[in-house]
N, CA and C of each residue as an Amber inpcrd file, in Angstrom:
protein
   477
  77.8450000-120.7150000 202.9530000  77.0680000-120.8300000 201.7350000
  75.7460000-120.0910000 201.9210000  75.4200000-119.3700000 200.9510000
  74.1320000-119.0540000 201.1230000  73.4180000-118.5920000 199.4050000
  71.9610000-119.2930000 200.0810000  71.2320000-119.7780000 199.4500000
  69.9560000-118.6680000 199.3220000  69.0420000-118.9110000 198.6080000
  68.3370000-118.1840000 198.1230000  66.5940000-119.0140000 199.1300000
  66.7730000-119.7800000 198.1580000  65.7810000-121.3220000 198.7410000
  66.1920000-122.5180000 198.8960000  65.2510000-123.3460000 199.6160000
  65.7580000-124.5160000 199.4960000  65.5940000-125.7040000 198.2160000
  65.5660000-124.8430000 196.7360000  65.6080000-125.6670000 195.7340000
  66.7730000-125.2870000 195.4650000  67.6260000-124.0290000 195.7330000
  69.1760000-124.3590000 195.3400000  69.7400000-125.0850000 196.3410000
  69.4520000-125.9390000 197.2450000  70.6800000-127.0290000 197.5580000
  70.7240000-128.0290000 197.0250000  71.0270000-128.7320000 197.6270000
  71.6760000-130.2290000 196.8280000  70.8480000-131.2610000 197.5530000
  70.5300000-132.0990000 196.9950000  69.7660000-133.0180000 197.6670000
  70.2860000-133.6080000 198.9490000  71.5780000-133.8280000 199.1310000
  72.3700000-134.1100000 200.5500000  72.4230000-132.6010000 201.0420000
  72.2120000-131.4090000 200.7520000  72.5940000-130.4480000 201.5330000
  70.9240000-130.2550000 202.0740000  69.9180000-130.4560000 201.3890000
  68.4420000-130.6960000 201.7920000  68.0380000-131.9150000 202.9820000
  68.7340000-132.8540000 202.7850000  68.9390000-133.7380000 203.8950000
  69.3400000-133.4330000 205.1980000  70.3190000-132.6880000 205.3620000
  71.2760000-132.4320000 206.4440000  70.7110000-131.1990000 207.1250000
  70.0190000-130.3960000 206.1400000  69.1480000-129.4720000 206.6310000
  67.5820000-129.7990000 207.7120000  67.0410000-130.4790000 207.3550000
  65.9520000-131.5150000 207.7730000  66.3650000-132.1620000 209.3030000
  67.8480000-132.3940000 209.0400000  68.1620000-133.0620000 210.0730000
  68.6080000-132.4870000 211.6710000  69.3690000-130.9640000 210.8340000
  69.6960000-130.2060000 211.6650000  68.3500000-129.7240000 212.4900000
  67.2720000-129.0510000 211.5370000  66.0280000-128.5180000 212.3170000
  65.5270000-129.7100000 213.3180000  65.5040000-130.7590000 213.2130000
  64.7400000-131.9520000 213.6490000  65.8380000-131.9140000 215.0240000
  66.8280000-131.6430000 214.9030000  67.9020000-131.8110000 216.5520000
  67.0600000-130.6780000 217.5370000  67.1980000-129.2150000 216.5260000
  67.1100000-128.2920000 217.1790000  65.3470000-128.1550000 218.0180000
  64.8910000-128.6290000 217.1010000  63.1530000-128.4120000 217.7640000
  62.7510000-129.0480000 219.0100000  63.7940000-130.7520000 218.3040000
  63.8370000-131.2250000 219.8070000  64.4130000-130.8680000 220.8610000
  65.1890000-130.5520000 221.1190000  66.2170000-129.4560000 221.8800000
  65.2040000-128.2610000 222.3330000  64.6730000-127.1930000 221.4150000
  63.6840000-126.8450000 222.0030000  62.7190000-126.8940000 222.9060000
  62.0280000-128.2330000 222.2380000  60.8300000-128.5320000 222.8820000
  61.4940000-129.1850000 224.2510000  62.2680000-129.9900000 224.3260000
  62.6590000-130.6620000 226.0170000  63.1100000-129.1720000 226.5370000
  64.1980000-128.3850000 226.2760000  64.8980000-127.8600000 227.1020000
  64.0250000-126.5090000 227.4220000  63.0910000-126.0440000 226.6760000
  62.1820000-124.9420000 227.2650000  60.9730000-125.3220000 227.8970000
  60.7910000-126.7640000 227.8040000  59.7780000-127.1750000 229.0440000
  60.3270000-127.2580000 230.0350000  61.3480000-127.9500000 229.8140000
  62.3570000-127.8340000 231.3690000  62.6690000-126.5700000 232.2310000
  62.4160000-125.6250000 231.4710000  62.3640000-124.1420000 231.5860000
  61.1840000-123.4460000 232.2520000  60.3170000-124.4030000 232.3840000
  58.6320000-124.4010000 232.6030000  57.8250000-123.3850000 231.2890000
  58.5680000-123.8130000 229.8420000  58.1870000-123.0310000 229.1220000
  56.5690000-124.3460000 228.2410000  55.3340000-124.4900000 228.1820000
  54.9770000-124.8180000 227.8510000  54.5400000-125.5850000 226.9430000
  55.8470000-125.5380000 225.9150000  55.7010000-126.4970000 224.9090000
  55.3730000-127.3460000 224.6830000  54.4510000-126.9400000 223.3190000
  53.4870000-128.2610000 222.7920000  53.5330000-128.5920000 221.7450000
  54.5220000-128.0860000 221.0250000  54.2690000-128.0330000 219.5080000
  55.4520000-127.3410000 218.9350000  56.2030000-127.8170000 217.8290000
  57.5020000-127.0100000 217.1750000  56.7390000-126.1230000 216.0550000
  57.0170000-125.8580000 215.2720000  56.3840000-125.0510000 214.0070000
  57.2950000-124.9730000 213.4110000  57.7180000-125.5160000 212.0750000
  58.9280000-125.0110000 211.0070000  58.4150000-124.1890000 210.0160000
  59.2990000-123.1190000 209.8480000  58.5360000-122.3070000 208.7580000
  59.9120000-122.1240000 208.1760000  60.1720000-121.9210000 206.4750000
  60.7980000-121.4000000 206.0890000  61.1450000-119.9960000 205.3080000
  61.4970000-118.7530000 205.8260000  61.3360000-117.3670000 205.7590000
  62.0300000-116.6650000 204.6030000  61.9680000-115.3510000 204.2810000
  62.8100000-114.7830000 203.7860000  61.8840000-113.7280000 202.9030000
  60.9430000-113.7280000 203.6240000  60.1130000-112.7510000 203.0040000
  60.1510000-111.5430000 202.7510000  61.3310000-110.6620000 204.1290000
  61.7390000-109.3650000 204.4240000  62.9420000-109.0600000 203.4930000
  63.6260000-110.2410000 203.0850000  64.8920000-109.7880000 202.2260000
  64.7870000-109.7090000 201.0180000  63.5390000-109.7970000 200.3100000
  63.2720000-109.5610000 199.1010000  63.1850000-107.8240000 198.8200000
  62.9400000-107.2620000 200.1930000  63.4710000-105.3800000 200.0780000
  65.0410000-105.2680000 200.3680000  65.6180000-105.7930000 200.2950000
  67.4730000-105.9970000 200.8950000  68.2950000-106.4360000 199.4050000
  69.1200000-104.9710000 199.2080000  69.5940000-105.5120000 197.8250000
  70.5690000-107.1510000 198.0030000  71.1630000-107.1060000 199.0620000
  71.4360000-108.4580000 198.6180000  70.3380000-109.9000000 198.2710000
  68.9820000-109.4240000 198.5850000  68.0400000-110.8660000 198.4650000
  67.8640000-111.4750000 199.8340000  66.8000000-112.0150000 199.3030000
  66.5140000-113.3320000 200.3570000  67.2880000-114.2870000 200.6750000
  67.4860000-114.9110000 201.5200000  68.4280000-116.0340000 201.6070000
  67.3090000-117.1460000 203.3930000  68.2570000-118.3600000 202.5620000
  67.3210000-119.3150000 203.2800000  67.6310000-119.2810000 204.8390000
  66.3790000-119.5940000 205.2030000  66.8560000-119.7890000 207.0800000
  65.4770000-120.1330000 207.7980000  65.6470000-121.2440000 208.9870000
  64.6340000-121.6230000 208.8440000  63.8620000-121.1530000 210.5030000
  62.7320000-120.3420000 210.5650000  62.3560000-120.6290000 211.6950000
  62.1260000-121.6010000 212.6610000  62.2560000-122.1470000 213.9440000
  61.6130000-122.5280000 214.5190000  60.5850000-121.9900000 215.7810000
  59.4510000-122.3500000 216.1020000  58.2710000-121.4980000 217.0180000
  58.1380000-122.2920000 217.8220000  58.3530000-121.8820000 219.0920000
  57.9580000-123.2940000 220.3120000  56.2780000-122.7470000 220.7320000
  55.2170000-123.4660000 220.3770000  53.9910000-123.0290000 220.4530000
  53.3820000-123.5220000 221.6610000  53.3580000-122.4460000 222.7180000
  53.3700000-122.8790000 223.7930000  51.7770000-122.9960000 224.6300000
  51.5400000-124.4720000 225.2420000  49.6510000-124.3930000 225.2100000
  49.4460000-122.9770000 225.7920000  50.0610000-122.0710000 226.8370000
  49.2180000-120.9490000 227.6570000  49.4660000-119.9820000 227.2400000
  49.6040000-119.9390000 225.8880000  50.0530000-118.6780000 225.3190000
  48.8580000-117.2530000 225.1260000  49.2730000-116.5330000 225.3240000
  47.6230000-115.2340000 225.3380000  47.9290000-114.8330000 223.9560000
  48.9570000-114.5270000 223.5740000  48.9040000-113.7810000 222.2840000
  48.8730000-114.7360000 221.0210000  49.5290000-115.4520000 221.2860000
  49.7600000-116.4190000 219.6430000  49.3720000-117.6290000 220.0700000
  47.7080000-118.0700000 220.3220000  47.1460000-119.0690000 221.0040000
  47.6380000-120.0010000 220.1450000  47.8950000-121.2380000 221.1600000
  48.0740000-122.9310000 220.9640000  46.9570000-122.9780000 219.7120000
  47.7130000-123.7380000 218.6660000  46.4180000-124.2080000 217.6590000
  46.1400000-123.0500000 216.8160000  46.0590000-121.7480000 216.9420000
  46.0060000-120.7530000 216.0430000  47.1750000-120.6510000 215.0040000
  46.7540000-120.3160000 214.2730000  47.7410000-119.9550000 212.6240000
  48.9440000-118.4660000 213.3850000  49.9970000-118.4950000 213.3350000
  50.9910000-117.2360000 213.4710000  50.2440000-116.5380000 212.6060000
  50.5840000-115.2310000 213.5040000  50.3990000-114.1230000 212.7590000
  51.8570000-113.3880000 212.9580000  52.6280000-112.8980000 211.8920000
  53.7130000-112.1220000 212.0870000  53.9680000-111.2310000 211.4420000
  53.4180000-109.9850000 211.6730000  53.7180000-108.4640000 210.7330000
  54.7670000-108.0710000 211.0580000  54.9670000-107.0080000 210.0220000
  56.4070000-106.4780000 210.3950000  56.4550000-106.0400000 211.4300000
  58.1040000-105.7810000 211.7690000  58.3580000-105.1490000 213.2220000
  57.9260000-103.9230000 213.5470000  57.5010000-103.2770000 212.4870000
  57.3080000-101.8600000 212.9580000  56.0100000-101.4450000 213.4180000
  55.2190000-102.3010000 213.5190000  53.6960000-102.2960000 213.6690000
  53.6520000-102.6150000 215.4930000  54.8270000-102.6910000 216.0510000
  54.7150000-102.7450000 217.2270000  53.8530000-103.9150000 217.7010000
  53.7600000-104.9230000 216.9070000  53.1150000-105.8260000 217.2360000
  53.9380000-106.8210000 218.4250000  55.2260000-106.8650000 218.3490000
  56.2390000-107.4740000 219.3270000  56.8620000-106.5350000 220.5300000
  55.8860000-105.7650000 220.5680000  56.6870000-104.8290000 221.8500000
  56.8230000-104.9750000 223.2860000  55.7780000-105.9770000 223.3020000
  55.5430000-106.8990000 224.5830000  56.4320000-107.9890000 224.7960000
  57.1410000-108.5350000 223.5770000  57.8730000-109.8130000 223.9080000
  59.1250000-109.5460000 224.7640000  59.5540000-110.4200000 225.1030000
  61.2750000-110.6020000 225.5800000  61.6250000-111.5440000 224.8850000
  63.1410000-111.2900000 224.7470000  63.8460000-112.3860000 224.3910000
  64.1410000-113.7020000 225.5820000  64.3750000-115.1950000 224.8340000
  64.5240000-115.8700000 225.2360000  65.9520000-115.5740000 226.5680000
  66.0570000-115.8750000 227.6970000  67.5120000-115.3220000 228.1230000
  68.1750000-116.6610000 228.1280000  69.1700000-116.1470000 229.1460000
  70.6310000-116.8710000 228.7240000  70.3660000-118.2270000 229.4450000
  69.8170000-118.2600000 230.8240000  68.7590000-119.5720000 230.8630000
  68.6670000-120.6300000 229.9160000  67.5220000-119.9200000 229.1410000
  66.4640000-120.5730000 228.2630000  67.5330000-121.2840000 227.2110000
  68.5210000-120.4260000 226.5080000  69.5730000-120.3250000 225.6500000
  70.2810000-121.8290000 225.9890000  70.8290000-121.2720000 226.9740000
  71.8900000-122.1790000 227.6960000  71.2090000-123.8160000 227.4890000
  69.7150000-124.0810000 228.2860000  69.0080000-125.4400000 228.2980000
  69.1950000-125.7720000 226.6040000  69.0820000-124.7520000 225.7170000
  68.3440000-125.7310000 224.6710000  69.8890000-126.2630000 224.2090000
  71.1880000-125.5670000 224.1990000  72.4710000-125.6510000 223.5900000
  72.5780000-127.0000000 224.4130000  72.3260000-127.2890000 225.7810000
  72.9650000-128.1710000 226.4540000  72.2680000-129.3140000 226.1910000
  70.7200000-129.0030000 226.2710000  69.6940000-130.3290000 225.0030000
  70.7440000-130.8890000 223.8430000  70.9000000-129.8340000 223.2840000
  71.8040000-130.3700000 221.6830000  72.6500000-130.7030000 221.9610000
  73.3980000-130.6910000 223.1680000  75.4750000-131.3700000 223.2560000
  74.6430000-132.7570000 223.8480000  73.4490000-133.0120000 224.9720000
  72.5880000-134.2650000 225.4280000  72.6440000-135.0610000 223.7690000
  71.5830000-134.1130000 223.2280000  70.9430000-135.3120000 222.1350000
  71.9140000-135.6910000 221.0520000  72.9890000-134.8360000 220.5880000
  74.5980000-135.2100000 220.1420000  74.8450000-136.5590000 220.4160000
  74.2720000-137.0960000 221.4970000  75.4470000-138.3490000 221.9050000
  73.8160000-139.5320000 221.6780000  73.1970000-139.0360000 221.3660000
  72.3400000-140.7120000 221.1040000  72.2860000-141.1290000 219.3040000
  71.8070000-142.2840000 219.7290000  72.1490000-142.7380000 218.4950000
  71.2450000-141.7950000 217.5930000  70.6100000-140.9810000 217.3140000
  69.5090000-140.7660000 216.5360000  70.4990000-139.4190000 215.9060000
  71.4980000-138.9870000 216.5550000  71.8940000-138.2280000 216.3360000
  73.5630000-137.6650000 216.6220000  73.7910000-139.1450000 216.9770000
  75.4680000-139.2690000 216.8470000  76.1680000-139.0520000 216.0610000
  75.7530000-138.8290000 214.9920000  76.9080000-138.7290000 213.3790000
  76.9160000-137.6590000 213.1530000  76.2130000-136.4660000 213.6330000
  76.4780000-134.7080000 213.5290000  78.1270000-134.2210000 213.4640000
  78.5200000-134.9420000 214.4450000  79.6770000-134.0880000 214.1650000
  81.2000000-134.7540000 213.5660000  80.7350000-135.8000000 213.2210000
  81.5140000-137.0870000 212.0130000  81.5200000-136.2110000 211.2580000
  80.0750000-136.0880000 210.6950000  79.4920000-135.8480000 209.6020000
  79.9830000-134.3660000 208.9090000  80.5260000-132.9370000 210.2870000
  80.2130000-131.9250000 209.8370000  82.1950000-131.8280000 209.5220000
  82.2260000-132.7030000 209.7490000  84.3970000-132.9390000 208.9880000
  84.8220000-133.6320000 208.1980000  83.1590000-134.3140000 207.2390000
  83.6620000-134.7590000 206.1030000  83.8950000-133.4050000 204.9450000
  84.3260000-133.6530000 203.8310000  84.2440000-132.7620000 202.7750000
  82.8010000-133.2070000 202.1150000  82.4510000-132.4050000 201.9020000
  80.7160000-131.7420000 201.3180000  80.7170000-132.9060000 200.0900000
  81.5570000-132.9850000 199.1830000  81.0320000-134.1580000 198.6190000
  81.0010000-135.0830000 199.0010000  81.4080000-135.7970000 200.0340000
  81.2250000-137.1960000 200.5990000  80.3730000-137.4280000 201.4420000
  79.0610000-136.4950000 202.0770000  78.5410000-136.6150000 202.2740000
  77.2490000-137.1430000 202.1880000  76.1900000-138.2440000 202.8150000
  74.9570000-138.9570000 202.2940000  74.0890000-138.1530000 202.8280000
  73.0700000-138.1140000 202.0760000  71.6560000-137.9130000 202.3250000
  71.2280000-137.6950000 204.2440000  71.7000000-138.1060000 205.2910000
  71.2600000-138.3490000 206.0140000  72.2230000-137.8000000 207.0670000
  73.1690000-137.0490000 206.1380000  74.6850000-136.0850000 206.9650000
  74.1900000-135.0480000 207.0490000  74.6490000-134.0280000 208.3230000
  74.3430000-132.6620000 209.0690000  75.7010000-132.0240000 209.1420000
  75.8220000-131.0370000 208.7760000  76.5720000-130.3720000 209.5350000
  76.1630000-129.3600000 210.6580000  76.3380000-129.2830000 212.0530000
  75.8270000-128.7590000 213.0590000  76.4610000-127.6600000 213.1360000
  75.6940000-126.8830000 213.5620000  76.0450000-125.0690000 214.0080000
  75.3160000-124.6110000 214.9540000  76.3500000-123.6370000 215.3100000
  76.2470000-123.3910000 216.6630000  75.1590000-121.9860000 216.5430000
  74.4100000-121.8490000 217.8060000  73.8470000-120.4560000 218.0430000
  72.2340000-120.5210000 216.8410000  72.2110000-121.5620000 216.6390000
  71.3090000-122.0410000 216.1190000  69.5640000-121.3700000 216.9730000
  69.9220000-120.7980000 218.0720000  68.6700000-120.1970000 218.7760000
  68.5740000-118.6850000 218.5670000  69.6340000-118.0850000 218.1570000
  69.3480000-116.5510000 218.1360000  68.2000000-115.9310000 217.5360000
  68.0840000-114.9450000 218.0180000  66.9430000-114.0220000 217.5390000
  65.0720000-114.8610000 218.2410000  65.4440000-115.7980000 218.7910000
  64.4590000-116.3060000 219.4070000  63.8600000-115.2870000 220.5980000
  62.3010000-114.7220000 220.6390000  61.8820000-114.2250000 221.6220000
  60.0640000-114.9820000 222.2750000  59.7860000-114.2640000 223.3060000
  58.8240000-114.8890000 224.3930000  57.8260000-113.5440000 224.2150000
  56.7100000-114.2500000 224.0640000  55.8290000-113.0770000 223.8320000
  55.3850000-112.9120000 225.8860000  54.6120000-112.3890000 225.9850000
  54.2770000-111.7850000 227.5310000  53.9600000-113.0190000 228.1270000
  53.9880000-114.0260000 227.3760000  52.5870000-115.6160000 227.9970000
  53.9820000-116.8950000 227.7690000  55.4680000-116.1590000 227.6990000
  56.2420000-117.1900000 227.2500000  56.1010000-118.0810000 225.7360000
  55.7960000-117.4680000 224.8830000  55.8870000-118.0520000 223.4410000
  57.0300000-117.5280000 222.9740000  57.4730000-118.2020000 221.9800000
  58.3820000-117.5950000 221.0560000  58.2940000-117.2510000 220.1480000
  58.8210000-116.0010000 219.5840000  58.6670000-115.3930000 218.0460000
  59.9800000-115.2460000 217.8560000  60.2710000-115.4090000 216.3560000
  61.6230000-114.9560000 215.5440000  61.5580000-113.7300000 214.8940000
  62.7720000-112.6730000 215.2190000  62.8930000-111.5230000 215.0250000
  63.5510000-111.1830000 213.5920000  64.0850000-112.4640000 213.3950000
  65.2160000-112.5320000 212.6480000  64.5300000-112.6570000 210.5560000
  63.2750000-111.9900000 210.8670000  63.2830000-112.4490000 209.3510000
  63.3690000-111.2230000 208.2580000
């Protein structure tokens, strides 16, 4: 399915959305500290600013930023700054590797099994109308396009 914003979903598909980011940040935030990645802070942003030049449109998708305290470029507590790619403003970053990748996927199969977040995958084999307010459907690869600026932060490439 894809969406434009998040006023075309459905109020259960707005739910499940909420719920999904809320797995993944946490997942983030444990599994890239575990990483000795600094995290202090998630950041949700919701994007689509670049696809408004893309004849197909914008469509919804949601960042997440692991805002990391020792960061040099995109200091802890400072507002993102994210220009386009071509301004060479990201030429310093790396991407997250297969490491980093690996911890946060294995965070999410961890936090899968507690109660806060056991019904993900009940939830993602009901049919779409029978779903409540408080149902996810989980997806995978949910980290791509995630990168590390020179100080270990992350930026999304993907917008």
């Amino acid at each position: 399915m894809r969406v434009s914003d998040r006023t075309k979903l459905s109020p259960d598909q707005a739910c499940e959305l909420i719920l999904l980011t809320m797995l993944v940040g946490e997942a983030m935030m444990t599994g890239l500290n575990r990483r000795g990645i600094d995290v202090g802070r998630i950041n949700y942003q919701e994007n689509g600013n670049w696809g408004v030049f893309r004849s197909s449109g914008p469509y919804l998708h949601i960042h997440l930023y692991g805002r990391a305290r020792s960061a040099k470029i995109q200091k802890y507590g400072d507002a993102l700054h994210l220009p386009h790619r071509e301004t060479g403003f990201y030429d310093g970053f790396r991407p997250l590797d297969e490491g980093d990748i690996r911890e946060i996927k294995d965070e999410i199969s961890r936090l899968l099994k507690t109660e806060k977040y056991r019904s993900i995958p009940e939830i993602s084999r009901r049919p779409a109308g029978s779903r409540s307010g408080s149902d996810i459907q989980a997806r995978n690869g949910a980290t791509g396009g995630l990168y590390r600026d020179g100080d270990d932060e992350e930026v999304d490439d993907a917008e």
